Structures are given as C-alpha cells and as structure tokens.
DNA sequence: TATTGTTATACTCTATAACTATA
DNA sequence: TATAGTTATAGAGTATAACAATA
C-alpha cells in the first residue's frame, strides 16, 4: 500500500508508521490530503516509476524533439512529417505515392492530403505516369528544392539543440540503439 | 543534383556520368523512371539520410514501441496514455486533475475525457475536495488497483520485446541518454 | 484479381477559448 | 484576479472501407 502524498510530504525520518483513517496531530490540511475528498497540494508529483518504462521515456523525448523542431521552423510552417515526405521525394525522384506511404508508414489515404498541401504552394509536382497510368510520379519543383535547403539549415540549428542535451557521442549512441526499431 | 532512382538502380560502377534529358541505351522503362511522368519501380526506397535525424529515429522507435504496447494489451483495452494516468494516480493518492495534467503534459481539458473513461468502468474515483472545493481528489478504486496489476504483468512482457531489440544494457543506456528530455 | 490514387467516415489527440464555481 | 474542472470547437493524425481507373 502506498502512503498518501500528504503523509509522505509531512513525513521524512520522523514518520515511522503510515496513518490509516485515524487522525494524527498534523494540521488539518495535511492530514486530510489523500483521504477521500482531499487533494494533493503543492509538492512535486511522484512519477511512480513511469520513467523506467521505455515507452514513456521515448515518448517524452519524441514530444520534446518535435516541439523544438516546430519552434525552430515556425516561420516556414513545415511539420516533421512534411519534411520527411520532401526528403523521400528528393532522394527518389519519380517515386509513386504508394512507395512514399510505405517507406514512412503513412496511410496512403492520408498521404493524399499531405501531398495536396505540398503541391498547392508549388513545392512538389504530381504527374500521371506514362508507364503505369494508375500512379503518380512525384518530383520536387525548383521551389521545393530551395525550400528543402532552407529547411535543412534550420534543422541543423534544431539538431544542435538536441545534441546539446544528448552530447555528440550521445547522438550516435542513440541512433545505434534505436536502429533496430526502423522497420 | 541527385540522380533519378532508375539511373542509380541501373548504374553501379558502369555509370560514370548522370544522364540529362537525352536518351541512353537503357530499356525504356528504366530510362523513363525519374523523368516527369514516370514512376519508380520495385527497388527499395532511399531514405535520403532521414535516418540520421534524431527526430525521425526517435519517432519511428516510439511508434514501434506503442504498437507493441497496444498489441500486448489489446484485450485489456488500455492505451499508453491511460496507463500513465493510472500510474500517476496510484503513486499520488488524492492528487488533483490539474497536477496529473501538468505531470504528463496532457491538456487539462483533454484529461477530463480520459478520466471519464477510467471512471465509467470504475477504475478511478473523482471526489470533490473538502479543502479546496474547486478540485477533485483522484483515487484508484480496488478494481483500478487490480487492473493496474494486470496491466503491469502484460507490460513486463512488452518491455521484454523492447529489450530484445535494445539489449539489457541498451535499455539503461537509452534511459540515461533520454533523461534530459523529461522536462 | 490486385494495385493506385482518391473520397469518406469515425475516433483520437492537440490546441484554444470560454464558462462556472470557487479561492 | 487567479485556479480547477468542464464544455465546445477546429485542426491534425490514425484506421478503415469503398470506389474508379488501370494493371
């Protein structure tokens, strides 16, 4: 059984046994906290070992990194997902939508809208294939290529923020550790 | 300038210069790929260095881990986020909603619905605080505590899957590396 | 029959704003 | 004035299903 937060807070070495429902000589506020109808006050929240679960830690790191990405690129208005699509198209000129979706594990139905938003400002082009008329060949436009360059500059700055927390050696260690998760 | 995928594919050492728009003596299919209106065929997609960006790698790892979590707990129907809420409440009996939201970086407006879904099946209780009548004291019910135990068993299995890819030493390294991102 | 791009639907999540009741 | 819980809304993301054109 876990002692209530107020008890732990008031406790320290002085506390030898955990209070049940019976009152102690603590101030009413502290005595009540943890009992039904009382709320925890100011003290820091106990994560309860959550930070020992890989999923929790990786998720928090991912959120931090994406927020910093967003902040570093806010005036260019490009999301991490959009950036990854641009990179794939740049590296594979003429690639079909289904291949991009596959490579990034984006639903191809979802990719349609993503490409709409890259095509509208003229960053990419969709051209019906002459070979397989079901599919579209994707290419970066000149504007798209210039945009990608601008993005990469900003992302360098962002990566420096990440490496600041990771250490230069830390980044390569991290990439090595997480390699097996890239399906 | 990046050569088109078909060219790279057909290339190898034999290729010394990249084709412009002019035709070469390749089969029409390969020659066309990468030009406007042609699509890339079967060869593996080039990630174009995406796997050197921390954000990409961490994101892919996070998705993998959450999918495995979901798979391992599918019959219990609990998401990673719900699990984290249960853990926080278990570790901080009587905690107020706003503190939980803060600790997990969930919008408190969003937490309302999450708690609704934990309260409905009787896993947690919300009790209006006698001390500060604006807030609710959150507690795990008996059923909630039992559920949490069952969850932890399943999550052990899930964590083993993760460690299988990370290595036992890898997990502790990972937690150490990502520690600085836990705000 | 299978695949490609597309539309549509439902559910989840994020981000805000605003309201109420309390402090 | 500020905070806690709540409701509402809009935008993204995820997950499916279905359809027309094409292979």
mmCIF file of C-alpha atoms (C1' of nucleotides) in Angstrom:
data_model
loop_
_atom_site.group_PDB
_atom_site.id
_atom_site.type_symbol
_atom_site.label_atom_id
_atom_site.label_comp_id
_atom_site.label_asym_id
_atom_site.label_seq_id
_atom_site.Cartn_x
_atom_site.Cartn_y
_atom_site.Cartn_z
ATOM 1 C CA UNK A 1 0.000 0.000 0.000
ATOM 2 C CA UNK A 2 1.263 3.394 -0.987
ATOM 3 C CA UNK A 3 1.134 6.195 1.615
ATOM 4 C CA UNK A 4 -0.815 9.266 0.638
ATOM 5 C CA UNK A 5 1.089 12.174 -0.752
ATOM 6 C CA UNK A 6 0.462 14.450 2.195
ATOM 7 C CA UNK A 7 1.771 11.834 4.523
ATOM 8 C CA UNK A 8 4.903 11.355 2.514
ATOM 9 C CA UNK A 9 5.306 15.080 2.347
ATOM 10 C CA UNK A 10 4.886 15.612 6.043
ATOM 11 C CA UNK A 11 6.894 12.528 6.787
ATOM 12 C CA UNK A 12 10.637 12.314 6.381
ATOM 13 C CA UNK A 13 12.506 10.393 9.048
ATOM 14 C CA UNK A 14 10.116 11.439 11.711
ATOM 15 C CA UNK A 15 7.330 9.288 10.266
ATOM 16 C CA UNK A 16 7.538 5.696 11.326
ATOM 17 C CA UNK A 17 4.102 4.375 10.537
ATOM 18 C CA UNK A 18 1.601 5.352 7.924
ATOM 19 C CA UNK A 19 -1.634 6.833 9.137
ATOM 20 C CA UNK A 20 -4.822 4.911 8.490
ATOM 21 C CA UNK A 21 -8.091 6.739 8.746
ATOM 22 C CA UNK A 22 -7.376 7.885 12.299
ATOM 23 C CA UNK A 23 -6.276 11.494 12.775
ATOM 24 C CA UNK A 24 -2.748 12.450 13.791
ATOM 25 C CA UNK A 25 -1.525 15.749 15.160
ATOM 26 C CA UNK A 26 -0.810 17.202 11.734
ATOM 27 C CA UNK A 27 -2.541 20.361 10.532
ATOM 28 C CA UNK A 28 -5.940 19.546 9.073
ATOM 29 C CA UNK A 29 -4.822 20.345 5.564
ATOM 30 C CA UNK A 30 -2.059 17.810 5.526
ATOM 31 C CA UNK A 31 -3.969 15.225 7.478
ATOM 32 C CA UNK A 32 -6.806 15.294 5.043
ATOM 33 C CA UNK A 33 -4.866 15.097 1.798
ATOM 34 C CA UNK A 34 -5.012 11.607 0.330
ATOM 35 C CA UNK A 35 -8.196 10.722 2.092
ATOM 36 C CA UNK A 36 -11.306 10.696 0.006
ATOM 37 C CA UNK A 37 -12.291 14.245 -0.819
ATOM 38 C CA UNK A 38 -8.895 15.794 -0.197
ATOM 39 C CA UNK A 39 -6.454 16.917 -2.861
ATOM 40 C CA UNK A 40 -2.723 16.834 -3.045
ATOM 41 C CA UNK A 41 -1.137 20.235 -2.569
ATOM 42 C CA UNK A 42 1.998 21.825 -3.960
ATOM 43 C CA UNK A 43 4.611 19.045 -3.597
ATOM 44 C CA UNK A 44 6.119 17.549 -6.739
ATOM 45 C CA UNK A 45 4.233 14.708 -8.328
ATOM 46 C CA UNK A 46 5.657 11.222 -7.928
ATOM 47 C CA UNK A 47 6.008 9.588 -11.338
ATOM 48 C CA UNK A 48 5.740 6.213 -9.644
ATOM 49 C CA UNK A 49 8.425 4.604 -11.731
ATOM 50 C CA UNK A 50 6.903 5.685 -15.024
ATOM 51 C CA UNK A 51 10.319 6.944 -16.040
ATOM 52 C CA UNK A 52 11.607 3.381 -16.031
ATOM 53 C CA UNK A 53 9.337 2.407 -18.905
ATOM 54 C CA UNK A 54 10.952 2.683 -22.299
ATOM 55 C CA UNK A 55 7.735 3.782 -23.938
ATOM 56 C CA UNK A 56 7.201 6.675 -21.541
ATOM 57 C CA UNK A 57 10.734 7.968 -21.847
ATOM 58 C CA UNK A 58 10.900 7.623 -25.616
ATOM 59 C CA UNK A 59 7.520 9.289 -25.984
ATOM 60 C CA UNK A 60 8.520 12.266 -23.826
ATOM 61 C CA UNK A 61 11.765 12.641 -25.748
ATOM 62 C CA UNK A 62 9.902 12.498 -29.048
ATOM 63 C CA UNK A 63 7.473 15.188 -27.939
ATOM 64 C CA UNK A 64 10.328 17.410 -26.777
ATOM 65 C CA UNK A 65 12.173 16.973 -30.063
ATOM 66 C CA UNK A 66 9.114 17.656 -32.217
ATOM 67 C CA UNK A 67 8.303 20.770 -30.226
ATOM 68 C CA UNK A 68 11.803 22.068 -30.728
ATOM 69 C CA UNK A 69 11.578 21.213 -34.434
ATOM 70 C CA UNK A 70 8.338 23.124 -34.700
ATOM 71 C CA UNK A 71 9.789 26.099 -32.841
ATOM 72 C CA UNK A 72 12.908 26.212 -34.999
ATOM 73 C CA UNK A 73 10.851 26.113 -38.212
ATOM 74 C CA UNK A 74 7.756 28.012 -37.153
ATOM 75 C CA UNK A 75 8.010 30.755 -39.802
ATOM 76 C CA UNK A 76 8.493 28.167 -42.559
ATOM 77 C CA UNK A 77 5.426 26.303 -41.384
ATOM 78 C CA UNK A 78 6.543 22.739 -42.104
ATOM 79 C CA UNK A 79 5.894 19.750 -39.857
ATOM 80 C CA UNK A 80 8.327 16.908 -39.253
ATOM 81 C CA UNK A 81 6.078 14.625 -41.303
ATOM 82 C CA UNK A 82 6.051 17.038 -44.235
ATOM 83 C CA UNK A 83 9.810 17.347 -44.048
ATOM 84 C CA UNK A 84 10.196 13.572 -44.196
ATOM 85 C CA UNK A 85 7.991 13.424 -47.297
ATOM 86 C CA UNK A 86 10.055 16.114 -49.018
ATOM 87 C CA UNK A 87 13.262 14.253 -48.185
ATOM 88 C CA UNK A 88 11.948 10.987 -49.593
ATOM 89 C CA UNK A 89 10.821 12.636 -52.821
ATOM 90 C CA UNK A 90 14.126 14.480 -53.141
ATOM 91 C CA UNK A 91 16.055 11.242 -52.717
ATOM 92 C CA UNK A 92 13.786 9.291 -55.081
ATOM 93 C CA UNK A 93 12.689 11.469 -57.968
ATOM 94 C CA UNK A 94 9.696 9.993 -59.735
ATOM 95 C CA UNK A 95 8.627 7.849 -56.798
ATOM 96 C CA UNK A 96 4.967 6.812 -56.610
ATOM 97 C CA UNK A 97 2.717 7.841 -53.738
ATOM 98 C CA UNK A 98 2.227 4.301 -52.509
ATOM 99 C CA UNK A 99 6.008 3.864 -52.119
ATOM 100 C CA UNK A 100 6.331 7.044 -50.085
ATOM 101 C CA UNK A 101 3.471 5.986 -47.861
ATOM 102 C CA UNK A 102 5.064 2.583 -47.401
ATOM 103 C CA UNK A 103 8.503 3.970 -46.603
ATOM 104 C CA UNK A 104 7.176 6.354 -43.956
ATOM 105 C CA UNK A 105 4.329 4.170 -42.663
ATOM 106 C CA UNK A 106 1.797 6.825 -43.529
ATOM 107 C CA UNK A 107 -1.583 5.591 -44.747
ATOM 108 C CA UNK A 108 -1.741 6.253 -48.455
ATOM 109 C CA UNK A 109 -5.178 7.788 -47.928
ATOM 110 C CA UNK A 110 -3.605 10.235 -45.509
ATOM 111 C CA UNK A 111 -0.692 10.961 -47.817
ATOM 112 C CA UNK A 112 -3.114 12.295 -50.436
ATOM 113 C CA UNK A 113 -3.949 15.312 -48.273
ATOM 114 C CA UNK A 114 -0.367 15.803 -47.224
ATOM 115 C CA UNK A 115 0.704 15.964 -50.874
ATOM 116 C CA UNK A 116 -2.182 18.333 -51.659
ATOM 117 C CA UNK A 117 -0.675 20.722 -49.149
ATOM 118 C CA UNK A 118 2.784 20.439 -50.631
ATOM 119 C CA UNK A 119 1.509 20.739 -54.187
ATOM 120 C CA UNK A 120 -0.677 23.797 -53.530
ATOM 121 C CA UNK A 121 2.282 26.116 -52.772
ATOM 122 C CA UNK A 122 4.222 24.506 -55.630
ATOM 123 C CA UNK A 123 6.783 22.519 -53.671
ATOM 124 C CA UNK A 124 6.124 19.221 -55.436
ATOM 125 C CA UNK A 125 4.543 18.033 -58.653
ATOM 126 C CA UNK A 126 2.301 15.039 -59.277
ATOM 127 C CA UNK A 127 2.492 13.763 -62.834
ATOM 128 C CA UNK A 128 0.443 10.849 -64.094
ATOM 129 C CA UNK A 129 2.850 8.106 -65.081
ATOM 130 C CA UNK A 130 3.092 7.177 -68.747
ATOM 131 C CA UNK A 131 4.297 3.719 -67.768
ATOM 132 C CA UNK A 132 1.732 2.789 -65.155
ATOM 133 C CA UNK A 133 -1.201 5.079 -65.596
ATOM 134 C CA UNK A 134 -2.587 4.256 -62.169
ATOM 135 C CA UNK A 135 0.212 6.022 -60.396
ATOM 136 C CA UNK A 136 1.652 9.482 -59.997
ATOM 137 C CA UNK A 137 5.325 10.280 -60.332
ATOM 138 C CA UNK A 138 6.385 12.677 -57.591
ATOM 139 C CA UNK A 139 9.066 15.309 -58.058
ATOM 140 C CA UNK A 140 10.362 18.248 -56.131
ATOM 141 C CA UNK A 141 9.909 21.527 -58.014
ATOM 142 C CA UNK A 142 12.657 24.114 -58.099
ATOM 143 C CA UNK A 143 10.836 25.972 -55.392
ATOM 144 C CA UNK A 144 10.540 22.725 -53.438
ATOM 145 C CA UNK A 145 14.280 22.126 -53.699
ATOM 146 C CA UNK A 146 15.007 25.661 -52.483
ATOM 147 C CA UNK A 147 12.569 25.216 -49.615
ATOM 148 C CA UNK A 148 14.217 21.956 -48.641
ATOM 149 C CA UNK A 149 17.585 23.695 -48.465
ATOM 150 C CA UNK A 150 16.172 26.380 -46.233
ATOM 151 C CA UNK A 151 14.603 23.704 -44.057
ATOM 152 C CA UNK A 152 17.842 21.811 -43.688
ATOM 153 C CA UNK A 153 19.604 24.946 -42.448
ATOM 154 C CA UNK A 154 17.023 25.434 -39.749
ATOM 155 C CA UNK A 155 17.032 21.792 -38.838
ATOM 156 C CA UNK A 156 20.765 21.946 -38.283
ATOM 157 C CA UNK A 157 20.072 24.519 -35.625
ATOM 158 C CA UNK A 158 17.385 22.262 -34.175
ATOM 159 C CA UNK A 159 19.683 19.247 -34.164
ATOM 160 C CA UNK A 160 22.247 21.297 -32.271
ATOM 161 C CA UNK A 161 19.644 21.846 -29.546
ATOM 162 C CA UNK A 162 19.061 18.122 -29.377
ATOM 163 C CA UNK A 163 22.762 17.300 -29.296
ATOM 164 C CA UNK A 164 23.152 19.830 -26.509
ATOM 165 C CA UNK A 165 21.096 17.508 -24.336
ATOM 166 C CA UNK A 166 22.429 14.296 -25.806
ATOM 167 C CA UNK A 167 26.108 15.012 -26.171
ATOM 168 C CA UNK A 168 27.825 14.496 -29.525
ATOM 169 C CA UNK A 169 28.645 10.921 -28.602
ATOM 170 C CA UNK A 170 25.141 10.516 -27.223
ATOM 171 C CA UNK A 171 23.520 11.140 -30.568
ATOM 172 C CA UNK A 172 25.418 8.397 -32.363
ATOM 173 C CA UNK A 173 24.805 6.061 -29.426
ATOM 174 C CA UNK A 174 21.111 6.859 -29.624
ATOM 175 C CA UNK A 175 20.911 6.245 -33.361
ATOM 176 C CA UNK A 176 22.707 2.946 -32.897
ATOM 177 C CA UNK A 177 20.421 1.873 -30.066
ATOM 178 C CA UNK A 178 17.243 2.734 -31.923
ATOM 179 C CA UNK A 179 18.349 1.343 -35.275
ATOM 180 C CA UNK A 180 16.528 -1.962 -34.717
ATOM 181 C CA UNK A 181 13.197 -0.124 -34.490
ATOM 182 C CA UNK A 182 13.402 1.278 -38.014
ATOM 183 C CA UNK A 183 11.236 -1.374 -39.632
ATOM 184 C CA UNK B 1 21.862 17.205 -58.114
ATOM 185 C CA UNK B 2 20.579 13.787 -57.188
ATOM 186 C CA UNK B 3 20.380 11.130 -59.929
ATOM 187 C CA UNK B 4 16.996 9.591 -60.542
ATOM 188 C CA UNK B 5 16.250 6.310 -58.887
ATOM 189 C CA UNK B 6 16.182 4.310 -62.106
ATOM 190 C CA UNK B 7 19.560 5.637 -63.060
ATOM 191 C CA UNK B 8 21.045 4.756 -59.729
ATOM 192 C CA UNK B 9 19.451 1.382 -59.955
ATOM 193 C CA UNK B 10 20.737 0.692 -63.433
ATOM 194 C CA UNK B 11 24.039 2.307 -62.586
ATOM 195 C CA UNK B 12 26.651 0.658 -60.406
ATOM 196 C CA UNK B 13 30.261 1.121 -61.454
ATOM 197 C CA UNK B 14 29.384 1.127 -65.099
ATOM 198 C CA UNK B 15 27.761 4.535 -64.830
ATOM 199 C CA UNK B 16 30.214 7.380 -64.990
ATOM 200 C CA UNK B 17 28.016 10.342 -65.725
ATOM 201 C CA UNK B 18 24.427 11.050 -64.913
ATOM 202 C CA UNK B 19 22.018 11.247 -67.823
ATOM 203 C CA UNK B 20 20.334 14.550 -68.542
ATOM 204 C CA UNK B 21 17.185 14.545 -70.577
ATOM 205 C CA UNK B 22 18.828 12.829 -73.511
ATOM 206 C CA UNK B 23 18.075 9.141 -74.043
ATOM 207 C CA UNK B 24 20.615 6.394 -73.386
ATOM 208 C CA UNK B 25 20.543 2.753 -74.479
ATOM 209 C CA UNK B 26 18.650 1.567 -71.380
ATOM 210 C CA UNK B 27 15.270 -0.164 -71.675
ATOM 211 C CA UNK B 28 12.506 2.405 -71.977
ATOM 212 C CA UNK B 29 11.174 1.572 -68.541
ATOM 213 C CA UNK B 30 14.385 2.366 -66.765
ATOM 214 C CA UNK B 31 15.209 5.300 -68.920
ATOM 215 C CA UNK B 32 11.878 6.883 -68.237
ATOM 216 C CA UNK B 33 11.759 6.430 -64.485
ATOM 217 C CA UNK B 34 12.564 9.668 -62.746
ATOM 218 C CA UNK B 35 11.656 11.788 -65.700
ATOM 219 C CA UNK B 36 8.386 13.623 -65.414
ATOM 220 C CA UNK B 37 5.513 11.211 -65.741
ATOM 221 C CA UNK B 38 7.430 8.078 -64.839
ATOM 222 C CA UNK B 39 7.332 6.249 -61.510
ATOM 223 C CA UNK B 40 9.975 4.477 -59.534
ATOM 224 C CA UNK B 41 9.661 0.709 -59.709
ATOM 225 C CA UNK B 42 10.359 -2.057 -57.227
ATOM 226 C CA UNK B 43 13.780 -1.048 -55.791
ATOM 227 C CA UNK B 44 13.957 -0.096 -52.151
ATOM 228 C CA UNK B 45 13.258 3.489 -51.318
ATOM 229 C CA UNK B 46 16.218 5.679 -50.427
ATOM 230 C CA UNK B 47 15.606 7.377 -47.082
ATOM 231 C CA UNK B 48 17.958 10.135 -48.178
ATOM 232 C CA UNK B 49 19.651 10.446 -44.813
ATOM 233 C CA UNK B 50 16.411 10.760 -42.897
ATOM 234 C CA UNK B 51 17.685 8.094 -40.536
ATOM 235 C CA UNK B 52 20.415 10.472 -39.385
ATOM 236 C CA UNK B 53 17.887 12.870 -37.888
ATOM 237 C CA UNK B 54 17.229 12.310 -34.223
ATOM 238 C CA UNK B 55 13.586 13.233 -34.551
ATOM 239 C CA UNK B 56 12.928 10.709 -37.295
ATOM 240 C CA UNK B 57 14.611 7.850 -35.484
ATOM 241 C CA UNK B 58 13.056 8.609 -32.114
ATOM 242 C CA UNK B 59 9.639 8.952 -33.711
ATOM 243 C CA UNK B 60 9.894 5.619 -35.511
ATOM 244 C CA UNK B 61 11.059 3.931 -32.313
ATOM 245 C CA UNK B 62 8.192 5.466 -30.371
ATOM 246 C CA UNK B 63 5.646 4.264 -32.905
ATOM 247 C CA UNK B 64 7.117 0.767 -32.822
ATOM 248 C CA UNK B 65 7.036 0.672 -29.034
ATOM 249 C CA UNK B 66 3.457 1.970 -28.780
ATOM 250 C CA UNK B 67 2.276 -0.559 -31.349
ATOM 251 C CA UNK B 68 3.856 -3.361 -29.375
ATOM 252 C CA UNK B 69 2.313 -1.984 -26.189
ATOM 253 C CA UNK B 70 -1.082 -1.915 -27.831
ATOM 254 C CA UNK B 71 -0.651 -5.444 -29.140
ATOM 255 C CA UNK B 72 0.449 -6.816 -25.778
ATOM 256 C CA UNK B 73 -2.537 -5.210 -24.007
ATOM 257 C CA UNK B 74 -5.180 -5.399 -26.700
ATOM 258 C CA UNK B 75 -7.670 -7.483 -24.706
ATOM 259 C CA UNK B 76 -7.380 -5.129 -21.721
ATOM 260 C CA UNK B 77 -8.018 -2.152 -23.962
ATOM 261 C CA UNK B 78 -5.776 0.401 -22.264
ATOM 262 C CA UNK B 79 -3.628 2.928 -24.093
ATOM 263 C CA UNK B 80 -0.150 4.026 -23.023
ATOM 264 C CA UNK B 81 -1.594 7.398 -22.017
ATOM 265 C CA UNK B 82 -4.286 5.792 -19.854
ATOM 266 C CA UNK B 83 -1.669 3.612 -18.220
ATOM 267 C CA UNK B 84 0.437 6.629 -17.366
ATOM 268 C CA UNK B 85 -2.559 8.321 -15.762
ATOM 269 C CA UNK B 86 -3.308 5.248 -13.649
ATOM 270 C CA UNK B 87 0.312 5.081 -12.534
ATOM 271 C CA UNK B 88 0.352 8.730 -11.500
ATOM 272 C CA UNK B 89 -2.866 8.386 -9.512
ATOM 273 C CA UNK B 90 -1.609 5.183 -7.876
ATOM 274 C CA UNK B 91 1.599 6.904 -6.828
ATOM 275 C CA UNK B 92 -0.178 10.074 -5.650
ATOM 276 C CA UNK B 93 -3.481 9.191 -3.998
ATOM 277 C CA UNK B 94 -5.722 12.229 -3.754
ATOM 278 C CA UNK B 95 -3.944 14.143 -6.493
ATOM 279 C CA UNK B 96 -5.918 16.838 -8.308
ATOM 280 C CA UNK B 97 -6.639 16.673 -12.039
ATOM 281 C CA UNK B 98 -4.591 19.747 -12.826
ATOM 282 C CA UNK B 99 -1.493 18.159 -11.242
ATOM 283 C CA UNK B 100 -1.880 14.995 -13.278
ATOM 284 C CA UNK B 101 -2.295 17.005 -16.451
ATOM 285 C CA UNK B 102 0.778 19.026 -15.579
ATOM 286 C CA UNK B 103 2.920 15.994 -14.775
ATOM 287 C CA UNK B 104 2.073 14.248 -18.035
ATOM 288 C CA UNK B 105 1.799 17.338 -20.232
ATOM 289 C CA UNK B 106 -1.783 16.489 -21.100
ATOM 290 C CA UNK B 107 -4.149 19.429 -21.565
ATOM 291 C CA UNK B 108 -6.405 19.510 -18.549
ATOM 292 C CA UNK B 109 -9.364 19.825 -20.900
ATOM 293 C CA UNK B 110 -8.324 16.598 -22.563
ATOM 294 C CA UNK B 111 -7.739 14.864 -19.239
ATOM 295 C CA UNK B 112 -11.395 15.344 -18.361
ATOM 296 C CA UNK B 113 -12.485 12.875 -21.040
ATOM 297 C CA UNK B 114 -9.672 10.494 -20.261
ATOM 298 C CA UNK B 115 -10.777 10.370 -16.636
ATOM 299 C CA UNK B 116 -14.384 9.925 -17.708
ATOM 300 C CA UNK B 117 -13.315 6.768 -19.454
ATOM 301 C CA UNK B 118 -11.442 5.492 -16.456
ATOM 302 C CA UNK B 119 -14.236 6.392 -14.071
ATOM 303 C CA UNK B 120 -17.017 4.800 -16.137
ATOM 304 C CA UNK B 121 -15.722 1.242 -15.683
ATOM 305 C CA UNK B 122 -14.929 2.058 -12.052
ATOM 306 C CA UNK B 123 -11.154 2.144 -12.181
ATOM 307 C CA UNK B 124 -10.807 5.539 -10.527
ATOM 308 C CA UNK B 125 -12.903 7.844 -8.370
ATOM 309 C CA UNK B 126 -13.296 11.593 -8.509
ATOM 310 C CA UNK B 127 -14.260 13.110 -5.199
ATOM 311 C CA UNK B 128 -14.870 16.809 -4.710
ATOM 312 C CA UNK B 129 -12.297 18.091 -2.276
ATOM 313 C CA UNK B 130 -13.473 19.311 1.113
ATOM 314 C CA UNK B 131 -10.409 21.515 1.371
ATOM 315 C CA UNK B 132 -10.467 23.213 -1.999
ATOM 316 C CA UNK B 133 -13.918 22.766 -3.419
ATOM 317 C CA UNK B 134 -12.771 23.673 -6.904
ATOM 318 C CA UNK B 135 -10.785 20.498 -7.283
ATOM 319 C CA UNK B 136 -11.276 16.757 -7.418
ATOM 320 C CA UNK B 137 -9.254 14.266 -5.442
ATOM 321 C CA UNK B 138 -8.370 11.300 -7.612
ATOM 322 C CA UNK B 139 -8.040 7.776 -6.260
ATOM 323 C CA UNK B 140 -7.656 4.327 -7.694
ATOM 324 C CA UNK B 141 -10.569 2.070 -6.766
ATOM 325 C CA UNK B 142 -9.963 -1.527 -5.709
ATOM 326 C CA UNK B 143 -10.875 -2.570 -9.203
ATOM 327 C CA UNK B 144 -8.490 0.040 -10.553
ATOM 328 C CA UNK B 145 -5.659 -1.288 -8.426
ATOM 329 C CA UNK B 146 -6.331 -4.837 -9.615
ATOM 330 C CA UNK B 147 -6.435 -3.668 -13.205
ATOM 331 C CA UNK B 148 -3.137 -1.867 -12.762
ATOM 332 C CA UNK B 149 -1.547 -5.076 -11.515
ATOM 333 C CA UNK B 150 -2.812 -6.973 -14.518
ATOM 334 C CA UNK B 151 -1.512 -4.217 -16.781
ATOM 335 C CA UNK B 152 1.923 -4.297 -15.236
ATOM 336 C CA UNK B 153 2.193 -8.037 -15.884
ATOM 337 C CA UNK B 154 1.415 -7.549 -19.541
ATOM 338 C CA UNK B 155 3.722 -4.599 -19.788
ATOM 339 C CA UNK B 156 6.568 -6.686 -18.460
ATOM 340 C CA UNK B 157 6.072 -8.909 -21.466
ATOM 341 C CA UNK B 158 6.028 -5.848 -23.704
ATOM 342 C CA UNK B 159 9.189 -4.464 -22.149
ATOM 343 C CA UNK B 160 10.891 -7.775 -22.829
ATOM 344 C CA UNK B 161 10.109 -7.308 -26.516
ATOM 345 C CA UNK B 162 11.667 -3.890 -26.391
ATOM 346 C CA UNK B 163 14.743 -5.076 -24.526
ATOM 347 C CA UNK B 164 15.103 -7.840 -27.087
ATOM 348 C CA UNK B 165 15.905 -5.142 -29.614
ATOM 349 C CA UNK B 166 17.803 -2.854 -27.257
ATOM 350 C CA UNK B 167 19.818 -5.290 -25.234
ATOM 351 C CA UNK B 168 19.630 -5.220 -21.441
ATOM 352 C CA UNK B 169 22.487 -2.747 -21.292
ATOM 353 C CA UNK B 170 20.907 -0.844 -24.156
ATOM 354 C CA UNK B 171 17.787 -0.043 -22.171
ATOM 355 C CA UNK B 172 19.643 1.576 -19.291
ATOM 356 C CA UNK B 173 21.827 3.452 -21.769
ATOM 357 C CA UNK B 174 18.721 4.666 -23.533
ATOM 358 C CA UNK B 175 17.057 5.830 -20.331
ATOM 359 C CA UNK B 176 20.217 7.659 -19.359
ATOM 360 C CA UNK B 177 20.544 9.314 -22.772
ATOM 361 C CA UNK B 178 16.941 10.473 -22.860
ATOM 362 C CA UNK B 179 16.777 11.567 -19.231
ATOM 363 C CA UNK B 180 17.459 15.226 -20.126
ATOM 364 C CA UNK B 181 14.272 15.324 -22.205
ATOM 365 C CA UNK B 182 11.987 14.550 -19.287
ATOM 366 C CA UNK B 183 11.022 18.125 -18.562
ATOM 367 C "C1'" DT C 1 -7.767 -10.194 -59.165
ATOM 368 C "C1'" DA C 2 -4.649 -6.806 -57.361
ATOM 369 C "C1'" DT C 3 -2.866 -2.072 -57.092
ATOM 370 C "C1'" DT C 4 -3.069 3.236 -57.259
ATOM 371 C "C1'" DG C 5 -5.000 7.277 -56.047
ATOM 372 C "C1'" DT C 6 -8.933 9.040 -54.072
ATOM 373 C "C1'" DT C 7 -13.034 10.141 -51.040
ATOM 374 C "C1'" DA C 8 -15.468 9.388 -46.901
ATOM 375 C "C1'" DT C 9 -16.188 8.198 -42.058
ATOM 376 C "C1'" DA C 10 -15.142 7.614 -37.215
ATOM 377 C "C1'" DC C 11 -12.166 8.099 -33.451
ATOM 378 C "C1'" DT C 12 -8.137 10.054 -31.121
ATOM 379 C "C1'" DC C 13 -5.167 13.870 -29.976
ATOM 380 C "C1'" DT C 14 -3.640 18.765 -29.701
ATOM 381 C "C1'" DA C 15 -4.606 23.494 -29.009
ATOM 382 C "C1'" DT C 16 -7.703 27.158 -27.727
ATOM 383 C "C1'" DA C 17 -11.280 29.694 -25.844
ATOM 384 C "C1'" DA C 18 -14.806 30.399 -22.747
ATOM 385 C "C1'" DC C 19 -17.826 29.348 -18.789
ATOM 386 C "C1'" DT C 20 -18.796 28.170 -13.540
ATOM 387 C "C1'" DA C 21 -17.569 27.796 -9.118
ATOM 388 C "C1'" DT C 22 -14.621 28.549 -6.221
ATOM 389 C "C1'" DA C 23 -10.251 30.649 -3.923
ATOM 390 C "C1'" DT D 1 -7.640 38.089 -10.040
ATOM 391 C "C1'" DA D 2 -6.367 33.512 -10.484
ATOM 392 C "C1'" DT D 3 -7.247 28.481 -10.474
ATOM 393 C "C1'" DA D 4 -9.973 23.827 -11.172
ATOM 394 C "C1'" DG D 5 -12.932 21.409 -13.749
ATOM 395 C "C1'" DT D 6 -15.697 21.499 -17.676
ATOM 396 C "C1'" DT D 7 -17.630 22.169 -22.415
ATOM 397 C "C1'" DA D 8 -17.040 23.311 -27.180
ATOM 398 C "C1'" DT D 9 -14.546 23.822 -31.442
ATOM 399 C "C1'" DA D 10 -11.043 23.413 -35.079
ATOM 400 C "C1'" DG D 11 -7.099 21.078 -36.928
ATOM 401 C "C1'" DA D 12 -4.203 17.042 -37.286
ATOM 402 C "C1'" DG D 13 -3.369 12.097 -37.096
ATOM 403 C "C1'" DT D 14 -4.855 7.103 -37.265
ATOM 404 C "C1'" DA D 15 -7.596 3.413 -39.050
ATOM 405 C "C1'" DT D 16 -10.953 1.607 -42.265
ATOM 406 C "C1'" DA D 17 -13.782 0.933 -46.051
ATOM 407 C "C1'" DA D 18 -15.121 1.641 -50.558
ATOM 408 C "C1'" DC D 19 -14.764 3.199 -55.446
ATOM 409 C "C1'" DA D 20 -12.893 4.136 -60.401
ATOM 410 C "C1'" DA D 21 -9.126 3.524 -63.324
ATOM 411 C "C1'" DT D 22 -5.733 0.592 -64.544
ATOM 412 C "C1'" DA D 23 -2.620 -3.411 -64.414
#
